[in-house]
mmCIF file with all atom_site columns, C-alpha atoms in Angstrom:
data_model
loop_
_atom_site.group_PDB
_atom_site.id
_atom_site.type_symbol
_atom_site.label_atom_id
_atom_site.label_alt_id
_atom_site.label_comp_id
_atom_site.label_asym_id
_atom_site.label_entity_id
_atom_site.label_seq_id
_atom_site.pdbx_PDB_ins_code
_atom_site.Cartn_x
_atom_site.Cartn_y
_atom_site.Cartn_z
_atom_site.occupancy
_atom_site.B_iso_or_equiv
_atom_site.pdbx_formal_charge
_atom_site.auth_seq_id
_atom_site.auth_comp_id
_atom_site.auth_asym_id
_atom_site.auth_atom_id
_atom_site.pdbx_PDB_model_num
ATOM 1   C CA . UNK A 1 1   ? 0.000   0.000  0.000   1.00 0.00 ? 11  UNK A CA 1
ATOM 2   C CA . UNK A 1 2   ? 1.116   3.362  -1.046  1.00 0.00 ? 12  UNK A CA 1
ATOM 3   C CA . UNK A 1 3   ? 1.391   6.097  1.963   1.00 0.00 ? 13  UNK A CA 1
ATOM 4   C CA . UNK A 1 4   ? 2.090   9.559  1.766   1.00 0.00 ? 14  UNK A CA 1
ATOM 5   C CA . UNK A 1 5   ? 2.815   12.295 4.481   1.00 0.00 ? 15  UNK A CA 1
ATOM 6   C CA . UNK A 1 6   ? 1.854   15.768 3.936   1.00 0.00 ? 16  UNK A CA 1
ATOM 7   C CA . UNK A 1 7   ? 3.225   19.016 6.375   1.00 0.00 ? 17  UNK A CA 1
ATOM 8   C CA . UNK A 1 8   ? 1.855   22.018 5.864   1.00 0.00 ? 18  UNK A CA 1
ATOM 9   C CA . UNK A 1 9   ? 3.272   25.643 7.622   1.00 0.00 ? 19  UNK A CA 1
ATOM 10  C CA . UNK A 1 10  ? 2.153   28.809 6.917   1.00 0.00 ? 20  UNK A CA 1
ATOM 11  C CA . UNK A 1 11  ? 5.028   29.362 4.226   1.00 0.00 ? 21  UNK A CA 1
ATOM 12  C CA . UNK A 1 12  ? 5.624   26.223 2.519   1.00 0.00 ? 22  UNK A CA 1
ATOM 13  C CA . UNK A 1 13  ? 4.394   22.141 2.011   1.00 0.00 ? 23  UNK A CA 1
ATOM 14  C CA . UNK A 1 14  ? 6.526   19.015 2.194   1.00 0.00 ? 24  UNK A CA 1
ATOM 15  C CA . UNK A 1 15  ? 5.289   15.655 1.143   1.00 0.00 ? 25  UNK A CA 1
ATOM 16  C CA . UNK A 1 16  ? 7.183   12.380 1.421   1.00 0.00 ? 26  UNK A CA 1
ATOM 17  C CA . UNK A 1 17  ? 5.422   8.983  0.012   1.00 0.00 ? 27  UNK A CA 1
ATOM 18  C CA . UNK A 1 18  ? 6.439   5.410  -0.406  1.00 0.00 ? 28  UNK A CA 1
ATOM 19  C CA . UNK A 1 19  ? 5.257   1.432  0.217   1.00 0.00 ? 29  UNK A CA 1
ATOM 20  C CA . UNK A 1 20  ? 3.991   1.193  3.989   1.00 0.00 ? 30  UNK A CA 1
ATOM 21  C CA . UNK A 1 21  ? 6.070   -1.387 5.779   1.00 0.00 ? 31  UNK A CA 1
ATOM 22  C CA . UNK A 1 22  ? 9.067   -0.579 3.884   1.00 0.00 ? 32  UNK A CA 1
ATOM 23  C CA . UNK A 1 23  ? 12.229  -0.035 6.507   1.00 0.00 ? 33  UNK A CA 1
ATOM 24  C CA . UNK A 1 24  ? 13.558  3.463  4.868   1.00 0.00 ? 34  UNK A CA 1
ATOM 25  C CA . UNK A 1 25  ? 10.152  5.512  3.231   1.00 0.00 ? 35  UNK A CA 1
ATOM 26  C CA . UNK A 1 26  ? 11.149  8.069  1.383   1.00 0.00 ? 36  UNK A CA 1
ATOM 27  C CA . UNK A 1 27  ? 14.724  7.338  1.487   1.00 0.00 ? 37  UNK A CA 1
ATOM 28  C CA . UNK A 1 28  ? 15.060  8.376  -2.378  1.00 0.00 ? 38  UNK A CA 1
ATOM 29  C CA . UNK A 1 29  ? 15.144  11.880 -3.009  1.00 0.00 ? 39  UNK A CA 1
ATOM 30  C CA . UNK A 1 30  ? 12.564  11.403 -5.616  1.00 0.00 ? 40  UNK A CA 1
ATOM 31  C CA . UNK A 1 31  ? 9.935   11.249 -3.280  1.00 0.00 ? 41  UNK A CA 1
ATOM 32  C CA . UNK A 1 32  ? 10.195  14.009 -1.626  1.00 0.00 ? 42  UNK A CA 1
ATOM 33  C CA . UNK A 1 33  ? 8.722   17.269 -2.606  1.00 0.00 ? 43  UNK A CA 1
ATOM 34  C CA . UNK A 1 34  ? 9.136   20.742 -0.799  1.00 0.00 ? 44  UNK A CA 1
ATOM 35  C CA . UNK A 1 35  ? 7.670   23.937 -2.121  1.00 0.00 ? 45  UNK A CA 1
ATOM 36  C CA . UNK A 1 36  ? 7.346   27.804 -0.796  1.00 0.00 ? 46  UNK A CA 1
ATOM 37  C CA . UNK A 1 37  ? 4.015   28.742 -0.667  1.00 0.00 ? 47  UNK A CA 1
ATOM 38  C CA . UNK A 1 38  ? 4.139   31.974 -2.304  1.00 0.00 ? 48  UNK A CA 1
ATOM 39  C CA . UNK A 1 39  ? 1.741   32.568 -5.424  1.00 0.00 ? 49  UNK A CA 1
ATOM 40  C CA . UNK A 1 40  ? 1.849   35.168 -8.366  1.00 0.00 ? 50  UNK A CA 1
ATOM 41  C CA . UNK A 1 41  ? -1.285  36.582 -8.658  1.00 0.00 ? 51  UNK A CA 1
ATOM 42  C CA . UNK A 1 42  ? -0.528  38.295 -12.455 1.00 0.00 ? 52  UNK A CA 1
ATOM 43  C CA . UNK A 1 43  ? -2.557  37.294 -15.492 1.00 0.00 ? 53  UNK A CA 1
ATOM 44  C CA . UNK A 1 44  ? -2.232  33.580 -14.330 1.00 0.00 ? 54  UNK A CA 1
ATOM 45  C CA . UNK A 1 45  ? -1.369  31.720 -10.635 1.00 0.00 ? 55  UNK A CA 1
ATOM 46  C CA . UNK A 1 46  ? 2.174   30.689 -10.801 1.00 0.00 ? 56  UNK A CA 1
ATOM 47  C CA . UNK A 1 47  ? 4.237   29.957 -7.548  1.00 0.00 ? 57  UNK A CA 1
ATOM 48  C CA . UNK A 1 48  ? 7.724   31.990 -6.996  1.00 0.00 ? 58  UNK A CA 1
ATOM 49  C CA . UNK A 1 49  ? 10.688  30.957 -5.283  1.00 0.00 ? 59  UNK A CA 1
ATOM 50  C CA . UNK A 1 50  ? 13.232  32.460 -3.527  1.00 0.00 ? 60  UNK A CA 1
ATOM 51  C CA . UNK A 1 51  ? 13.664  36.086 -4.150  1.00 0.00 ? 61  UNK A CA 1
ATOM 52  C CA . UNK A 1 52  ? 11.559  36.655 -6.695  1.00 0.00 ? 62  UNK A CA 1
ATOM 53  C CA . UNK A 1 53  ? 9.027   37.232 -4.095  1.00 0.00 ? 63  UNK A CA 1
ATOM 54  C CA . UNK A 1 54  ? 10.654  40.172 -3.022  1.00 0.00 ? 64  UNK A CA 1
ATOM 55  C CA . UNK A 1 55  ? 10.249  41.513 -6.711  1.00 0.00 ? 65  UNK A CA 1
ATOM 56  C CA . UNK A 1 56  ? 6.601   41.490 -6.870  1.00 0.00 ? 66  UNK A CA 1
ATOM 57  C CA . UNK A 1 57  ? 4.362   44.231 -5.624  1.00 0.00 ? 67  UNK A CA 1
ATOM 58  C CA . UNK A 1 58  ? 2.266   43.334 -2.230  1.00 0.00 ? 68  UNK A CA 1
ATOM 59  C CA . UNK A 1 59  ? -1.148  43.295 -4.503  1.00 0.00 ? 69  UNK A CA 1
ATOM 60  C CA . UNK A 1 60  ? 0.183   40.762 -6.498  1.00 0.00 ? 70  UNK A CA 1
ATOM 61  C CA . UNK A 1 61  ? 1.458   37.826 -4.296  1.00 0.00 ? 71  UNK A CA 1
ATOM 62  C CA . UNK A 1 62  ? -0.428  35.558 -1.912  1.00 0.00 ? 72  UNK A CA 1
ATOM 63  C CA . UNK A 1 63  ? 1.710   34.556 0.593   1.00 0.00 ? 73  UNK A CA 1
ATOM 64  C CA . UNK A 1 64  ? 1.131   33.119 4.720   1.00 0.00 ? 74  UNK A CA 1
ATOM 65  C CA . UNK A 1 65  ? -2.368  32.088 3.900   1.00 0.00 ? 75  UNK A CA 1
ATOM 66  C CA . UNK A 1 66  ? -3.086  28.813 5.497   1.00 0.00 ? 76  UNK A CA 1
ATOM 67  C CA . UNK A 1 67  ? -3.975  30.950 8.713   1.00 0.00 ? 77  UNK A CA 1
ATOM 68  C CA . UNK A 1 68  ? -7.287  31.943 6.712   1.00 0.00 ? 78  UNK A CA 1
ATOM 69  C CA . UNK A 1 69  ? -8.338  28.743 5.432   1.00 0.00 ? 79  UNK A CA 1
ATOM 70  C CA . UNK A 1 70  ? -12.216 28.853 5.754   1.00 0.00 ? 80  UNK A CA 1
ATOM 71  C CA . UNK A 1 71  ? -12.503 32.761 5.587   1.00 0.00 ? 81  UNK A CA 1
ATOM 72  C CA . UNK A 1 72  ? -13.172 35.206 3.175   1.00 0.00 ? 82  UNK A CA 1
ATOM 73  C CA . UNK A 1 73  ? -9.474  36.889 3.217   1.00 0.00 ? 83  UNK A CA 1
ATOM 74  C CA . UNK A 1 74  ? -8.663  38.144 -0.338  1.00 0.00 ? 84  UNK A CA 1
ATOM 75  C CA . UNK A 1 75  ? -5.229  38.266 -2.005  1.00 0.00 ? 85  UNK A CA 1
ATOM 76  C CA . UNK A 1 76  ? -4.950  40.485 -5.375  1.00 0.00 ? 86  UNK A CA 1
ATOM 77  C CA . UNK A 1 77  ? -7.015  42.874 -7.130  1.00 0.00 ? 87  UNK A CA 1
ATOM 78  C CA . UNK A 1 78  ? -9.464  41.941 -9.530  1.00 0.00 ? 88  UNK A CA 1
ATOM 79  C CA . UNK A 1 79  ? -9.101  39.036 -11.896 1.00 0.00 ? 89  UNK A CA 1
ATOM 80  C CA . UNK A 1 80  ? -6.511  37.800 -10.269 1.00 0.00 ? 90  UNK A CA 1
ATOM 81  C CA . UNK A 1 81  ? -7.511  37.831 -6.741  1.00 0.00 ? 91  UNK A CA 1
ATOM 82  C CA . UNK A 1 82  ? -8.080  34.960 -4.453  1.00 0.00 ? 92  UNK A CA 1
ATOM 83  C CA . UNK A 1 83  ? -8.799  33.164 -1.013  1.00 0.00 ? 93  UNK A CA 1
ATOM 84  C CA . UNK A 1 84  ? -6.955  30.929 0.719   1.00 0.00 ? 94  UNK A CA 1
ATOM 85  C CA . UNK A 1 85  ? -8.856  27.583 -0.287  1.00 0.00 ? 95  UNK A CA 1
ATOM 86  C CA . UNK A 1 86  ? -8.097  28.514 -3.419  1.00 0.00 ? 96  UNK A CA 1
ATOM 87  C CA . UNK A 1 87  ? -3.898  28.778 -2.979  1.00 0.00 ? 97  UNK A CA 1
ATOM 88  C CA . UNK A 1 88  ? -3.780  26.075 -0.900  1.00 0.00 ? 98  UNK A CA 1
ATOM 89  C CA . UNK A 1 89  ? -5.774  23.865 -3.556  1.00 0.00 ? 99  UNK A CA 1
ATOM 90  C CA . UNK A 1 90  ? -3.414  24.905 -6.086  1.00 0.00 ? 100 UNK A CA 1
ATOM 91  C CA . UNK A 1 91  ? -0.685  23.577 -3.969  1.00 0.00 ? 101 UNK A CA 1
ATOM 92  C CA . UNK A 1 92  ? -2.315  20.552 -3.671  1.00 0.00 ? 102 UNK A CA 1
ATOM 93  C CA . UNK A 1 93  ? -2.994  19.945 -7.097  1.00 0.00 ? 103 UNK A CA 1
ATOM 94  C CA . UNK A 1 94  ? 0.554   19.967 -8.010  1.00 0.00 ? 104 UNK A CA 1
ATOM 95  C CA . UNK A 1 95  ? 1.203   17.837 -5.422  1.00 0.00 ? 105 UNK A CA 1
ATOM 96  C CA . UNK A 1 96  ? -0.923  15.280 -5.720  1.00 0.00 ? 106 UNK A CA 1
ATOM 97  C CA . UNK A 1 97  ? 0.451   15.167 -9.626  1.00 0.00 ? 107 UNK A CA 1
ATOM 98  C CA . UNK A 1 98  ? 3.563   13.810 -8.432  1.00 0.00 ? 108 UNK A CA 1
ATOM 99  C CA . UNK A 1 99  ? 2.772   11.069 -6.072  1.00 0.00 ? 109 UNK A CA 1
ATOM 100 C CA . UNK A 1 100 ? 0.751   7.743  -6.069  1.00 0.00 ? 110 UNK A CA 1
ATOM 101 C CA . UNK A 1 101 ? -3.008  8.304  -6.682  1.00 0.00 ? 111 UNK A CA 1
ATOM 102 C CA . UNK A 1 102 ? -3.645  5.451  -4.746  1.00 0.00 ? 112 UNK A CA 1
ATOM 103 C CA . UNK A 1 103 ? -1.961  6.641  -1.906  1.00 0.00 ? 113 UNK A CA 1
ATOM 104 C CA . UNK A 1 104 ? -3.555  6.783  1.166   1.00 0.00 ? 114 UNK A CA 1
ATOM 105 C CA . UNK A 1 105 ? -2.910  10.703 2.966   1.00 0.00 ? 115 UNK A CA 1
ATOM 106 C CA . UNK A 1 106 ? -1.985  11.905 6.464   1.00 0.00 ? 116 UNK A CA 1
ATOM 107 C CA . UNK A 1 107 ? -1.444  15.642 7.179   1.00 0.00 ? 117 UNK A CA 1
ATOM 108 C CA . UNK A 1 108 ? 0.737   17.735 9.695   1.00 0.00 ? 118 UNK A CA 1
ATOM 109 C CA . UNK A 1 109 ? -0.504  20.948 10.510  1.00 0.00 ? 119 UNK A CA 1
ATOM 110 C CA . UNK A 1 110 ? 0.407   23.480 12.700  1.00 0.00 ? 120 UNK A CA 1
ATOM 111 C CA . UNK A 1 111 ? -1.135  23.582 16.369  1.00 0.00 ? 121 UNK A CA 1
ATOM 112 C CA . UNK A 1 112 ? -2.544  27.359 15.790  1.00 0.00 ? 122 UNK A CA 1
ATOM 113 C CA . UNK A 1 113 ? -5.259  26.175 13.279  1.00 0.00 ? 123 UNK A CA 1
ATOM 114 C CA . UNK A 1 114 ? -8.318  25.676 14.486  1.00 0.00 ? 124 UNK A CA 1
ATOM 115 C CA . UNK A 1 115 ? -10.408 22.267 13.991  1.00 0.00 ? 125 UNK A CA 1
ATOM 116 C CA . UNK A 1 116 ? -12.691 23.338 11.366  1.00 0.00 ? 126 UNK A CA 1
ATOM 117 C CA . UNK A 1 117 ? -9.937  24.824 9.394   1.00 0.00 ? 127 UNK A CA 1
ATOM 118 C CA . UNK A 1 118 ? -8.373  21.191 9.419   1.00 0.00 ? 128 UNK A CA 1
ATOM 119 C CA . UNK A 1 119 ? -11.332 19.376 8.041   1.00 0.00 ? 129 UNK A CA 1
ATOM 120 C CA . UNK A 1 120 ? -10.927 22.187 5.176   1.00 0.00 ? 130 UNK A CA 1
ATOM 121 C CA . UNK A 1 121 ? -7.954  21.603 4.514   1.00 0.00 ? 131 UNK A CA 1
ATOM 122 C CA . UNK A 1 122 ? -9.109  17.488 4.350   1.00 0.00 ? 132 UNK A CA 1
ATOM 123 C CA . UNK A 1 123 ? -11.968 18.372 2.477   1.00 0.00 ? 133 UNK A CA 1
ATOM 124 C CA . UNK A 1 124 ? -9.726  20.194 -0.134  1.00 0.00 ? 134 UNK A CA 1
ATOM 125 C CA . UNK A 1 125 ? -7.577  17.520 -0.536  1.00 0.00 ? 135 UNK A CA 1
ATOM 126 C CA . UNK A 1 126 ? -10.596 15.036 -0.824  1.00 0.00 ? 136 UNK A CA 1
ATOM 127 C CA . UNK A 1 127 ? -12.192 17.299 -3.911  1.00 0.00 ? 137 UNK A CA 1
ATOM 128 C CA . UNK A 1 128 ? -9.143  16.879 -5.739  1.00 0.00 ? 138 UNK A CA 1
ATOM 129 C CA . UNK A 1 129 ? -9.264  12.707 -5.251  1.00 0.00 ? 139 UNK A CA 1
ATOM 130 C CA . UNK A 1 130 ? -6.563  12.387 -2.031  1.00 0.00 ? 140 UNK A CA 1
ATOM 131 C CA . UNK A 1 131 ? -7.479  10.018 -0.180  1.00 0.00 ? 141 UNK A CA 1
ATOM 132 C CA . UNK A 1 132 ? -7.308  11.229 3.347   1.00 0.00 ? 142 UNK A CA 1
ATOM 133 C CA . UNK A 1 133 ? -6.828  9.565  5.977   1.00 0.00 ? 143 UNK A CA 1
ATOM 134 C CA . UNK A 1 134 ? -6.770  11.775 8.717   1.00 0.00 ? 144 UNK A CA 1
ATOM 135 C CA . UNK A 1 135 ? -4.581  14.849 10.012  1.00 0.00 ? 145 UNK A CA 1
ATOM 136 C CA . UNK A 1 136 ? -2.156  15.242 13.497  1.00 0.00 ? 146 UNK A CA 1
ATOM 137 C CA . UNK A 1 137 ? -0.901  18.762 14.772  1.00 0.00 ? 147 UNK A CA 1
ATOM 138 C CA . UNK A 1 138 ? 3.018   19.054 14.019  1.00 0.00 ? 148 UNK A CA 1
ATOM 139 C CA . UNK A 1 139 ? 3.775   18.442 17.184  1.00 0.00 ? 149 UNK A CA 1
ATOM 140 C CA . UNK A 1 140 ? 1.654   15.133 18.141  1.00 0.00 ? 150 UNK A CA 1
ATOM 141 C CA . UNK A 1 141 ? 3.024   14.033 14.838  1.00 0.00 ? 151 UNK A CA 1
ATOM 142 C CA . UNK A 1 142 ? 6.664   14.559 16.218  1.00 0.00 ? 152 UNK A CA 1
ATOM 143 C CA . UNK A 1 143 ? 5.745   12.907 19.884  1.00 0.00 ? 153 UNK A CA 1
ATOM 144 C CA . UNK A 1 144 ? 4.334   9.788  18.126  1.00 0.00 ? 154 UNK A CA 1
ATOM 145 C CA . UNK A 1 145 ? 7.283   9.497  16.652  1.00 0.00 ? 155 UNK A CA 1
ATOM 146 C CA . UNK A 1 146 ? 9.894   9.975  19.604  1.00 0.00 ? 156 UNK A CA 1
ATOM 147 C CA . UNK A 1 147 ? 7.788   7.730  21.108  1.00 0.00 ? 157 UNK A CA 1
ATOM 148 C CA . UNK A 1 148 ? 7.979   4.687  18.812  1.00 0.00 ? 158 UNK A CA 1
ATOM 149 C CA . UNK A 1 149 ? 11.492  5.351  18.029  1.00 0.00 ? 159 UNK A CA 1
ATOM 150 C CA . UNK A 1 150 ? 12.549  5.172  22.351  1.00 0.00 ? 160 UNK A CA 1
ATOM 151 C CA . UNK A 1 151 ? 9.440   2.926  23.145  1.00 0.00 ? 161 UNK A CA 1
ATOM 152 C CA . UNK A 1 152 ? 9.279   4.461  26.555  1.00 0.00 ? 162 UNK A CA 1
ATOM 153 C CA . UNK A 1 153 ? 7.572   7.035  27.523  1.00 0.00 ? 163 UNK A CA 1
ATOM 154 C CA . UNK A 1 154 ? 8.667   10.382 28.808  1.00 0.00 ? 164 UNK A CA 1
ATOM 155 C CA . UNK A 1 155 ? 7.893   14.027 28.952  1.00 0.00 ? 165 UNK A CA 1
ATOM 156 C CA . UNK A 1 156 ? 8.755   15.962 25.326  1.00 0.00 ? 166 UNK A CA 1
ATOM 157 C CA . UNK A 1 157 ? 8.671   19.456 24.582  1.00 0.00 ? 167 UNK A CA 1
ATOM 158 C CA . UNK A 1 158 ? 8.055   20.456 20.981  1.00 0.00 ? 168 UNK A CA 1
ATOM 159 C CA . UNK A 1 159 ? 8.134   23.651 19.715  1.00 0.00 ? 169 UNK A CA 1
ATOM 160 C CA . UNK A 1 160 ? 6.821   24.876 16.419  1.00 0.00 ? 170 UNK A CA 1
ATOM 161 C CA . UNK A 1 161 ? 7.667   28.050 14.711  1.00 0.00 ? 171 UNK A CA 1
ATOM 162 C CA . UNK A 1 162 ? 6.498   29.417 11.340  1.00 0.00 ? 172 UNK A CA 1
ATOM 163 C CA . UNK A 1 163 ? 5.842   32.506 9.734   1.00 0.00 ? 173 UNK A CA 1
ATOM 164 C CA . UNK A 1 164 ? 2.769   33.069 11.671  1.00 0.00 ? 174 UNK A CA 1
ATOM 165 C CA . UNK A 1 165 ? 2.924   31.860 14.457  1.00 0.00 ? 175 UNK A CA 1
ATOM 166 C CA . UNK A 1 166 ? 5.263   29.836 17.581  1.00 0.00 ? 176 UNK A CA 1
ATOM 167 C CA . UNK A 1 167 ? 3.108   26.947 19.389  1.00 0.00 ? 177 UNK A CA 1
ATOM 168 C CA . UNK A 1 168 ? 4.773   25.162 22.501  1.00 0.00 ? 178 UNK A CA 1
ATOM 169 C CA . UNK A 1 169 ? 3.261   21.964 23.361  1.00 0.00 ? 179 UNK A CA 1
#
């Protein structure tokens, strides 16, 4: 069975996929993907990278959106302005290009979002045929996994910083 991980911050997305049960997933560079999350909002969506960000004119970039997923926040002007469903489904879509259709989806999200914005962000993903099976904050994510790796249990602090916001839990 194919499985893929999906993180999500405020500024970019990282996916990682491979065959569940398999010692090393995601061992080969080829499956993993990172992006910036920073659109172009000009005659067409188009992501930038780097410092071509700092090229473009406020009104015409959509950047540190996935705080507003579910609201009504605009990016843009005009034809080419958007919400925040919208950039993070074009995200998506390019994602979900590059790894197994049949895989089955988990998310990491930051702490700071709010539980309806989660099931957004899995409905998104569902509309555009992931198949999702659930989502963890960043953090739990990252105890589960100190957890199974020392198989004893102790106290962990994890703390999460993007570009919107720093969570301690």
């Amino acid at each position: 069975m194919n499985v893929a991980g999906i993180y999500i911050d405020s500024l970019s997305i990282h996916s990682i996929w491979g065959v569940a049960g398999e010692n090393r997933i995601g061992s080969s560079h080829e499956n993993f993907k990172s992006r910036d999350m920073i659109l172009s909002l000009d005659d067409k969506f188009s992501p930038l990278q780097g410092h071509s960000f700092s090229r473009q004119g406020s009104h015409k970039v959509c950047s540190n959106f996935l705080p507003w997923i579910g609201s009504n926040k605009t990016w843009g002007l005009g034809k080419s302005e958007t919400i925040a469903d919208h950039a993070l489904e074009f995200y998506l879509v390019d994602l979900f290009a590059q790894i197994p259709h049949e895989a089955k989806v988990a998310f990491s999200l930051p702490l700071y979002l709010t539980p309806k914005q989660t099931r957004r962000i899995e409905q998104i993903a569902s509309k555009i045929g992931m198949q999702v099976q659930g989502s963890l904050t960043s953090a739990s994510a990252l105890a589960l996994g100190a957890i199974r790796k020392s198989q004893t249990s102790s106290n962990c602090l994890a703390v999460e910083l993007d570009g919107f916001g720093l969570s301690l839990s």
